[in-house]
């Protein structure tokens, strides 16, 4: 029986066991996927002993994504560019790592708003770890004008300079003036979870009518940002699909079947939110 895990702290709220459990049952695979609470000082041991403990791999989640990247030398291009890993597996006796968040972001838009790939200009709100994955995905998709706006301008500056001249950095006070020609607007901050903020909503009225608006927050599923965008007729894509799609490459590595993101899976996870 193949065993996989998600390691984080805290980890009990992770939706990954339900997600992978759904696919294991769906495809009739003899396997397991368990959540393991791992302290920062335990991560190295988990990674180095995972094969001995019978694991074929797993997911690494908050707060370990960056430190796991530092511990694993064999990581793919996405993980290197993002500086964090979320998926590990055993290959030829060694530990390999990837970051599938950027893949999840792109695959979600591919499935819900394929025209996003025709875009060139994006406005990204936030400059944390999630933003790094989104900016990488946008660059990979061919975007050449990526405006990163963040409360702490210095963080936006660091992120923009990491990814080079196709990216620019801005403070939130500039948001209103950054909306022209934007093809895709992405919220990568936790703002939509509380509903407390309103400044990102101001942006909505200024975006072009053809702009696709997406939020990586999925609790609530319809964030205030998405509601406001829908109200003025903009195409919106919620963040749940990114969670579902980022899980696909890991499941395939561990269990040998490329799983499908179906309405049934989405409904199953929705009921747990
Ligand atoms: P993640 O890995 O999920 O991206 P993170 O690295 O903590 O998490 O980043 C959170 C992002 O949300 C940051 O861009 C943060 O802005 P700062 O860099 O200024 O901290 C943004 N954020 C969180 N709360 C915010 C708030 N109340 N107003 C504006 N931005 C906020």
GROMACS .gro file of C-alpha atoms and ligand atoms in nm:
model
  304
    1UNK     CA    1   0.000   0.000   0.000
    2UNK     CA    2   0.140   0.340  -0.101
    3UNK     CA    3   0.141   0.604   0.170
    4UNK     CA    4   0.157   0.983   0.130
    5UNK     CA    5   0.128   1.273   0.374
    6UNK     CA    6   0.076   1.644   0.421
    7UNK     CA    7   0.317   1.798   0.670
    8UNK     CA    8   0.248   2.136   0.830
    9UNK     CA    9   0.178   2.321   1.152
   10UNK     CA   10  -0.111   2.351   1.213
   11UNK     CA   11  -0.226   2.086   0.968
   12UNK     CA   12  -0.564   1.971   1.098
   13UNK     CA   13  -0.756   2.216   0.878
   14UNK     CA   14  -0.585   2.099   0.559
   15UNK     CA   15  -0.827   1.993   0.286
   16UNK     CA   16  -0.561   1.774   0.123
   17UNK     CA   17  -0.650   1.448   0.305
   18UNK     CA   18  -1.011   1.480   0.186
   19UNK     CA   19  -0.899   1.568  -0.165
   20UNK     CA   20  -0.654   1.283  -0.208
   21UNK     CA   21  -0.882   1.047  -0.016
   22UNK     CA   22  -1.156   1.122  -0.271
   23UNK     CA   23  -0.926   1.030  -0.560
   24UNK     CA   24  -0.793   0.715  -0.388
   25UNK     CA   25  -1.151   0.593  -0.353
   26UNK     CA   26  -1.251   0.713  -0.702
   27UNK     CA   27  -0.968   0.524  -0.872
   28UNK     CA   28  -0.983   0.221  -0.638
   29UNK     CA   29  -0.620   0.263  -0.532
   30UNK     CA   30  -0.486   0.084  -0.225
   31UNK     CA   31  -0.321   0.384  -0.065
   32UNK     CA   32  -0.337   0.632   0.217
   33UNK     CA   33  -0.285   1.004   0.267
   34UNK     CA   34  -0.245   1.136   0.620
   35UNK     CA   35  -0.192   1.472   0.787
   36UNK     CA   36   0.120   1.495   1.004
   37UNK     CA   37   0.179   1.783   1.245
   38UNK     CA   38   0.546   1.872   1.204
   39UNK     CA   39   0.738   2.134   1.405
   40UNK     CA   40   1.006   2.333   1.220
   41UNK     CA   41   1.281   2.139   1.399
   42UNK     CA   42   1.128   1.806   1.288
   43UNK     CA   43   1.108   1.880   0.916
   44UNK     CA   44   1.458   1.767   0.824
   45UNK     CA   45   1.405   1.430   0.991
   46UNK     CA   46   1.073   1.379   0.815
   47UNK     CA   47   1.229   1.451   0.475
   48UNK     CA   48   1.533   1.232   0.530
   49UNK     CA   49   1.338   0.939   0.676
   50UNK     CA   50   1.022   0.951   0.468
   51UNK     CA   51   1.121   0.657   0.250
   52UNK     CA   52   1.220   0.448   0.556
   53UNK     CA   53   0.880   0.525   0.706
   54UNK     CA   54   0.713   0.383   0.398
   55UNK     CA   55   0.604   0.709   0.235
   56UNK     CA   56   0.618   0.753  -0.143
   57UNK     CA   57   0.598   1.129  -0.090
   58UNK     CA   58   0.374   1.405   0.029
   59UNK     CA   59   0.279   1.768   0.048
   60UNK     CA   60   0.463   2.031   0.247
   61UNK     CA   61   0.251   2.317   0.370
   62UNK     CA   62   0.266   2.627   0.589
   63UNK     CA   63   0.505   2.712   0.749
   64UNK     CA   64   0.755   2.471   0.594
   65UNK     CA   65   0.747   2.541   0.220
   66UNK     CA   66   1.057   2.763   0.209
   67UNK     CA   67   1.267   2.565   0.456
   68UNK     CA   68   1.187   2.239   0.274
   69UNK     CA   69   1.313   2.400  -0.046
   70UNK     CA   70   1.641   2.481   0.132
   71UNK     CA   71   1.673   2.120   0.249
   72UNK     CA   72   1.610   1.942  -0.083
   73UNK     CA   73   1.868   1.983  -0.358
   74UNK     CA   74   1.671   1.809  -0.633
   75UNK     CA   75   1.387   2.048  -0.704
   76UNK     CA   76   1.230   2.146  -1.033
   77UNK     CA   77   1.237   2.483  -1.213
   78UNK     CA   78   0.910   2.605  -1.062
   79UNK     CA   79   1.030   2.534  -0.708
   80UNK     CA   80   1.360   2.707  -0.779
   81UNK     CA   81   1.192   3.016  -0.923
   82UNK     CA   82   0.938   3.035  -0.641
   83UNK     CA   83   1.189   2.942  -0.368
   84UNK     CA   84   0.944   2.706  -0.202
   85UNK     CA   85   0.821   2.349  -0.241
   86UNK     CA   86   0.480   2.198  -0.175
   87UNK     CA   87   0.521   1.848  -0.324
   88UNK     CA   88   0.789   1.587  -0.256
   89UNK     CA   89   0.837   1.232  -0.378
   90UNK     CA   90   1.094   0.954  -0.388
   91UNK     CA   91   1.262   0.892  -0.721
   92UNK     CA   92   1.560   0.665  -0.783
   93UNK     CA   93   1.611   0.644  -0.408
   94UNK     CA   94   1.633   1.020  -0.356
   95UNK     CA   95   1.393   1.294  -0.250
   96UNK     CA   96   1.265   1.516  -0.533
   97UNK     CA   97   1.060   1.832  -0.493
   98UNK     CA   98   0.831   2.057  -0.691
   99UNK     CA   99   0.609   2.357  -0.642
  100UNK     CA  100   0.271   2.290  -0.801
  101UNK     CA  101   0.099   2.610  -0.684
  102UNK     CA  102   0.181   2.790  -1.009
  103UNK     CA  103   0.055   2.489  -1.206
  104UNK     CA  104  -0.265   2.494  -0.997
  105UNK     CA  105  -0.319   2.863  -1.064
  106UNK     CA  106  -0.274   2.820  -1.441
  107UNK     CA  107  -0.475   2.499  -1.467
  108UNK     CA  108  -0.765   2.660  -1.280
  109UNK     CA  109  -0.772   2.953  -1.523
  110UNK     CA  110  -0.727   2.714  -1.819
  111UNK     CA  111  -1.035   2.529  -1.705
  112UNK     CA  112  -1.253   2.832  -1.621
  113UNK     CA  113  -1.133   3.116  -1.846
  114UNK     CA  114  -0.901   2.985  -2.117
  115UNK     CA  115  -0.876   3.328  -2.281
  116UNK     CA  116  -0.651   3.435  -1.993
  117UNK     CA  117  -0.361   3.298  -2.197
  118UNK     CA  118  -0.415   3.572  -2.456
  119UNK     CA  119  -0.340   3.833  -2.190
  120UNK     CA  120  -0.019   4.029  -2.149
  121UNK     CA  121  -0.084   4.261  -1.858
  122UNK     CA  122  -0.166   4.151  -1.502
  123UNK     CA  123  -0.227   4.332  -1.175
  124UNK     CA  124  -0.131   4.122  -0.873
  125UNK     CA  125  -0.236   4.228  -0.524
  126UNK     CA  126   0.006   4.101  -0.258
  127UNK     CA  127   0.371   4.006  -0.245
  128UNK     CA  128   0.390   3.702  -0.017
  129UNK     CA  129   0.460   3.337  -0.093
  130UNK     CA  130   0.137   3.286  -0.286
  131UNK     CA  131   0.211   3.590  -0.499
  132UNK     CA  132   0.549   3.445  -0.598
  133UNK     CA  133   0.378   3.136  -0.741
  134UNK     CA  134   0.120   3.349  -0.923
  135UNK     CA  135   0.379   3.581  -1.075
  136UNK     CA  136   0.583   3.281  -1.192
  137UNK     CA  137   0.270   3.129  -1.351
  138UNK     CA  138   0.190   3.457  -1.528
  139UNK     CA  139   0.545   3.483  -1.665
  140UNK     CA  140   0.531   3.121  -1.783
  141UNK     CA  141   0.204   3.199  -1.962
  142UNK     CA  142   0.376   3.482  -2.150
  143UNK     CA  143   0.260   3.789  -1.957
  144UNK     CA  144   0.511   4.069  -2.006
  145UNK     CA  145   0.366   4.346  -1.790
  146UNK     CA  146   0.304   4.234  -1.433
  147UNK     CA  147   0.218   4.504  -1.181
  148UNK     CA  148   0.269   4.392  -0.821
  149UNK     CA  149   0.094   4.608  -0.561
  150UNK     CA  150   0.143   4.549  -0.191
  151UNK     CA  151   0.078   4.716   0.145
  152UNK     CA  152   0.450   4.691   0.218
  153UNK     CA  153   0.602   4.835  -0.098
  154UNK     CA  154   0.945   4.698  -0.012
  155UNK     CA  155   0.816   4.339  -0.039
  156UNK     CA  156   0.663   4.416  -0.379
  157UNK     CA  157   0.998   4.561  -0.483
  158UNK     CA  158   1.186   4.247  -0.375
  159UNK     CA  159   0.942   4.024  -0.562
  160UNK     CA  160   0.951   4.236  -0.878
  161UNK     CA  161   1.328   4.247  -0.885
  162UNK     CA  162   1.346   3.870  -0.826
  163UNK     CA  163   1.145   3.808  -1.142
  164UNK     CA  164   1.301   4.080  -1.355
  165UNK     CA  165   1.201   4.362  -1.582
  166UNK     CA  166   0.857   4.235  -1.685
  167UNK     CA  167   0.746   4.309  -1.328
  168UNK     CA  168   0.693   4.644  -1.159
  169UNK     CA  169   0.627   4.721  -0.791
  170UNK     CA  170   0.373   4.956  -0.641
  171UNK     CA  171   0.213   5.065  -0.317
  172UNK     CA  172  -0.160   5.020  -0.258
  173UNK     CA  173  -0.212   5.395  -0.296
  174UNK     CA  174  -0.132   5.349  -0.666
  175UNK     CA  175  -0.391   5.077  -0.725
  176UNK     CA  176  -0.641   5.303  -0.897
  177UNK     CA  177  -0.388   5.414  -1.156
  178UNK     CA  178  -0.269   5.059  -1.233
  179UNK     CA  179  -0.593   4.932  -1.385
  180UNK     CA  180  -0.561   5.038  -1.747
  181UNK     CA  181  -0.507   4.753  -1.995
  182UNK     CA  182  -0.516   4.487  -1.722
  183UNK     CA  183  -0.613   4.146  -1.866
  184UNK     CA  184  -0.600   3.953  -1.539
  185UNK     CA  185  -0.642   4.083  -1.184
  186UNK     CA  186  -0.536   3.849  -0.904
  187UNK     CA  187  -0.580   3.887  -0.530
  188UNK     CA  188  -0.315   3.684  -0.347
  189UNK     CA  189  -0.371   3.841  -0.005
  190UNK     CA  190  -0.591   3.713   0.273
  191UNK     CA  191  -0.804   4.029   0.253
  192UNK     CA  192  -1.107   3.862   0.100
  193UNK     CA  193  -1.139   3.626   0.395
  194UNK     CA  194  -1.245   3.894   0.639
  195UNK     CA  195  -1.437   4.119   0.408
  196UNK     CA  196  -1.285   4.402   0.609
  197UNK     CA  197  -1.113   4.585   0.328
  198UNK     CA  198  -1.265   4.789   0.055
  199UNK     CA  199  -0.979   4.943  -0.136
  200UNK     CA  200  -0.933   4.647  -0.368
  201UNK     CA  201  -1.300   4.677  -0.456
  202UNK     CA  202  -1.243   5.033  -0.577
  203UNK     CA  203  -1.020   4.885  -0.843
  204UNK     CA  204  -1.307   4.690  -0.992
  205UNK     CA  205  -1.480   4.989  -1.146
  206UNK     CA  206  -1.158   5.090  -1.318
  207UNK     CA  207  -1.064   4.757  -1.478
  208UNK     CA  208  -1.133   4.699  -1.849
  209UNK     CA  209  -1.457   4.513  -1.919
  210UNK     CA  210  -1.259   4.222  -2.065
  211UNK     CA  211  -1.053   4.172  -1.748
  212UNK     CA  212  -1.061   3.832  -1.575
  213UNK     CA  213  -1.070   3.864  -1.195
  214UNK     CA  214  -0.949   3.580  -0.975
  215UNK     CA  215  -0.891   3.537  -0.604
  216UNK     CA  216  -0.673   3.269  -0.452
  217UNK     CA  217  -0.882   3.288  -0.133
  218UNK     CA  218  -1.160   3.025  -0.132
  219UNK     CA  219  -1.314   3.081   0.210
  220UNK     CA  220  -1.557   3.233   0.139
  221UNK     CA  221  -1.581   3.093  -0.213
  222UNK     CA  222  -1.737   3.412  -0.342
  223UNK     CA  223  -1.508   3.674  -0.189
  224UNK     CA  224  -1.617   4.040  -0.175
  225UNK     CA  225  -1.375   4.100  -0.463
  226UNK     CA  226  -1.537   3.836  -0.684
  227UNK     CA  227  -1.885   3.955  -0.592
  228UNK     CA  228  -1.797   4.312  -0.683
  229UNK     CA  229  -1.637   4.202  -1.010
  230UNK     CA  230  -1.939   3.990  -1.106
  231UNK     CA  231  -2.172   4.278  -1.025
  232UNK     CA  232  -2.010   4.492  -1.293
  233UNK     CA  233  -2.007   4.207  -1.543
  234UNK     CA  234  -1.644   4.097  -1.523
  235UNK     CA  235  -1.550   3.731  -1.567
  236UNK     CA  236  -1.451   3.583  -1.231
  237UNK     CA  237  -1.273   3.264  -1.125
  238UNK     CA  238  -1.275   3.151  -0.761
  239UNK     CA  239  -0.974   3.010  -0.579
  240UNK     CA  240  -1.103   2.662  -0.501
  241UNK     CA  241  -0.994   2.533  -0.841
  242UNK     CA  242  -0.633   2.629  -0.770
  243UNK     CA  243  -0.639   2.412  -0.457
  244UNK     CA  244  -0.785   2.119  -0.652
  245UNK     CA  245  -0.554   2.148  -0.953
  246UNK     CA  246  -0.231   2.194  -0.752
  247UNK     CA  247  -0.292   1.847  -0.608
  248UNK     CA  248  -0.296   1.670  -0.946
  249UNK     CA  249   0.081   1.637  -1.013
  250UNK     CA  250   0.152   1.506  -0.661
  251UNK     CA  251  -0.117   1.239  -0.675
  252UNK     CA  252   0.016   1.125  -1.012
  253UNK     CA  253   0.375   1.103  -0.879
  254UNK     CA  254   0.277   0.905  -0.570
  255UNK     CA  255   0.000   0.679  -0.695
  256UNK     CA  256   0.068   0.651  -1.070
  257UNK     CA  257  -0.268   0.781  -1.194
  258UNK     CA  258  -0.326   1.135  -1.322
  259UNK     CA  259  -0.649   1.229  -1.142
  260UNK     CA  260  -0.922   1.451  -1.281
  261UNK     CA  261  -1.066   1.762  -1.123
  262UNK     CA  262  -1.439   1.697  -1.156
  263UNK     CA  263  -1.754   1.878  -1.038
  264UNK     CA  264  -1.802   1.589  -0.794
  265UNK     CA  265  -1.460   1.650  -0.636
  266UNK     CA  266  -1.530   2.021  -0.617
  267UNK     CA  267  -1.864   1.956  -0.447
  268UNK     CA  268  -1.702   1.713  -0.202
  269UNK     CA  269  -1.446   1.973  -0.091
  270UNK     CA  270  -1.702   2.256  -0.094
  271UNK     CA  271  -1.905   2.068   0.165
  272UNK     CA  272  -1.605   2.070   0.398
  273UNK     CA  273  -1.540   2.446   0.377
  274LIG     P1  274   0.109   3.394   0.161
  274LIG     O1  275   0.224   3.298   0.166
  274LIG     O2  276  -0.025   3.331   0.177
  274LIG     O3  277   0.115   3.483   0.042
  274LIG     P2  278   0.219   3.599   0.330
  274LIG     O4  279   0.358   3.571   0.282
  274LIG     O5  280   0.201   3.621   0.478
  274LIG     O6  281   0.120   3.483   0.295
  274LIG     O7  282   0.161   3.725   0.249
  274LIG     C1  283   0.039   3.781   0.279
  274LIG     C2  284   0.010   3.894   0.181
  274LIG     O8  285  -0.115   3.954   0.219
  274LIG     C3  286   0.111   4.005   0.183
  274LIG     O9  287   0.117   4.063   0.055
  274LIG     C4  288   0.051   4.101   0.284
  274LIG    O10  289   0.096   4.233   0.273
  274LIG     P3  290   0.232   4.279   0.350
  274LIG    O11  291   0.346   4.225   0.269
  274LIG    O12  292   0.225   4.425   0.353
  274LIG    O13  293   0.223   4.214   0.486
  274LIG     C5  294  -0.094   4.092   0.245
  274LIG     N1  295  -0.185   4.136   0.352
  274LIG     C6  296  -0.223   4.064   0.461
  274LIG     N2  297  -0.309   4.136   0.537
  274LIG     C7  298  -0.328   4.256   0.473
  274LIG     C8  299  -0.407   4.372   0.500
  274LIG     N3  300  -0.485   4.380   0.608
  274LIG     N4  301  -0.401   4.475   0.412
  274LIG     C9  302  -0.323   4.468   0.302
  274LIG     N5  303  -0.246   4.359   0.271
  274LIG    C10  304  -0.248   4.255   0.354
   0.00000   0.00000   0.00000
